XYZ file of C-alpha atoms in Angstrom:
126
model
C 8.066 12.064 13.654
C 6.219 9.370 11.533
C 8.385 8.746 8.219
C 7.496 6.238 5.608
C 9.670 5.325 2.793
C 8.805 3.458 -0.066
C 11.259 1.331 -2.549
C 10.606 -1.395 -5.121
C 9.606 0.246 -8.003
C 10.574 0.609 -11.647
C 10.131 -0.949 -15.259
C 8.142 -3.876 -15.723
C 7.162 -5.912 -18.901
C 3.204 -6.484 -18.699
C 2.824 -9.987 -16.839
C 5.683 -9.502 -14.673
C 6.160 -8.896 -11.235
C 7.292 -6.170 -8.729
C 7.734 -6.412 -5.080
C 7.556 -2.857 -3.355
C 8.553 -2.129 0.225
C 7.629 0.035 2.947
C 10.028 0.939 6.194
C 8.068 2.943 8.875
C 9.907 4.732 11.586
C 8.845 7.122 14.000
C 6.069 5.420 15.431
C 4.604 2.646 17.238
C 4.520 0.523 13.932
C 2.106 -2.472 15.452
C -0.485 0.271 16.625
C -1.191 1.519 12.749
C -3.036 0.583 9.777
C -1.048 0.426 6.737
C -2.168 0.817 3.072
C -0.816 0.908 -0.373
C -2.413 3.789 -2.793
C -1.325 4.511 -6.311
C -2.085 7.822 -8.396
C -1.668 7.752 -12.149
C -1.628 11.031 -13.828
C -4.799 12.926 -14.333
C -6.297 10.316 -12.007
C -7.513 10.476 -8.504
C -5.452 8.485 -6.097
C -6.400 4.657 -5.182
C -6.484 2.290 -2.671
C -4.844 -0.286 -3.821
C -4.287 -2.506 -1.099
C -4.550 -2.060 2.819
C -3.974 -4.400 6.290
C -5.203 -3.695 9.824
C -3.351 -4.188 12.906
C -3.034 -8.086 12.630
C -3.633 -9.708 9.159
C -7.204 -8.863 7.878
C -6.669 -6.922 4.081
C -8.379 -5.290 1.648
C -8.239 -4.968 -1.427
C -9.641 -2.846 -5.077
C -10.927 -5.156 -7.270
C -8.668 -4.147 -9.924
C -5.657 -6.173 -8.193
C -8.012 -8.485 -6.161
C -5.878 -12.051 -7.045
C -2.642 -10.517 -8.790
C -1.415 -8.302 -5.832
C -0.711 -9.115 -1.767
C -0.332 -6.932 1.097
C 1.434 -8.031 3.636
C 3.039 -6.676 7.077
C 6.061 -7.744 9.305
C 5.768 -5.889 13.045
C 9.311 -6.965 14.048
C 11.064 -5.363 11.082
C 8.121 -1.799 10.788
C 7.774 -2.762 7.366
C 5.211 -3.367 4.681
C 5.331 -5.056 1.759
C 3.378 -5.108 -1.628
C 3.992 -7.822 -4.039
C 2.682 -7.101 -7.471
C 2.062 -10.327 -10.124
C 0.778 -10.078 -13.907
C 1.700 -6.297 -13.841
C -0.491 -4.583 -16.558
C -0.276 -1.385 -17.995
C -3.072 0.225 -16.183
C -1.022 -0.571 -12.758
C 1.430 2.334 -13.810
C 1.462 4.537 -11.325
C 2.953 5.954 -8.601
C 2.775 3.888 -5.616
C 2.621 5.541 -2.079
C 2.450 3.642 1.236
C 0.428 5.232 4.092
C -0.689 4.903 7.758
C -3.178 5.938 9.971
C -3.369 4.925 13.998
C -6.271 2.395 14.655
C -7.987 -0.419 17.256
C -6.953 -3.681 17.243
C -10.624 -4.437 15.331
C -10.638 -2.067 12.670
C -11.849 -2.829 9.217
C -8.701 -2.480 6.862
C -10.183 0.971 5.110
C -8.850 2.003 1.469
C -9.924 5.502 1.455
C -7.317 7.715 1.023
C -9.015 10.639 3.428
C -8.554 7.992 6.626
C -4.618 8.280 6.218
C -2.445 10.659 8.305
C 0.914 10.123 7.093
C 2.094 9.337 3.717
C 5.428 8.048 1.922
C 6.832 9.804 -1.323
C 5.767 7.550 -3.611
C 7.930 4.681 -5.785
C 7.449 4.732 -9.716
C 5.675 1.802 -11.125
C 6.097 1.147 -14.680
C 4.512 -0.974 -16.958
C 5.057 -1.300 -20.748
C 3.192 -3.675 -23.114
């Protein structure tokens, strides 16, 4: 049974930092795409951020410089580290997976994603 359990989150300052975390169990972690979403209230949910197999990301524009994706096969975990943290990045965060090639293009769409964490709080205040 595929679980996924995010940690990390909580109160930021705007311009601050956040490092979220992602430990996968369950499954054959190096055989999955992983991705980072976020849903804000009254707002559909986002792809933030998302990896393939190896190293090749994606990312929204919205975070494209301030955030990092990032992977490590040995320990089934994923990271997320979060820089100049702005009010609009309040959410919460949810890590996901979905089983993939080797080649696949690192997709952010929420509808490609089988399995699905519980979500961290992000919050940032001004």
């Amino acid at each position: 049974q595929v679980q996924l359990a995010e940690s990390g989150g909580g109160p930021v300052q705007a311009g601050g930092s956040l490092g979220l975390s992602c430990a996968a169990s369950g499954m054959t972690y190096s055989n999955y795409c992983m991705g980072w979403f976020r849903q804000a209230p009254g707002q559909e949910r986002e792809g933030v951020a998302s990896i393939n197999r190896g190293d090749r990301t994606s990312y929204a524009r919205s975070v494209q410089g301030r955030f990092t994706i990032s992977r490590d096969n040995d320990k089934n975990a994923l990271y997320l580290q979060m820089n100049s943290l702005q009010p609009e990045d309040s959410a919460m965060y949810y890590c996901a997976a979905r089983g993939c090639p080797p080649w696949d293009f690192p997709s952010r769409l929420p509808e490609s994603f089988n399995y699905w964490g519980q979500g961290t709080q992000v919050t940032v205040s001004s």
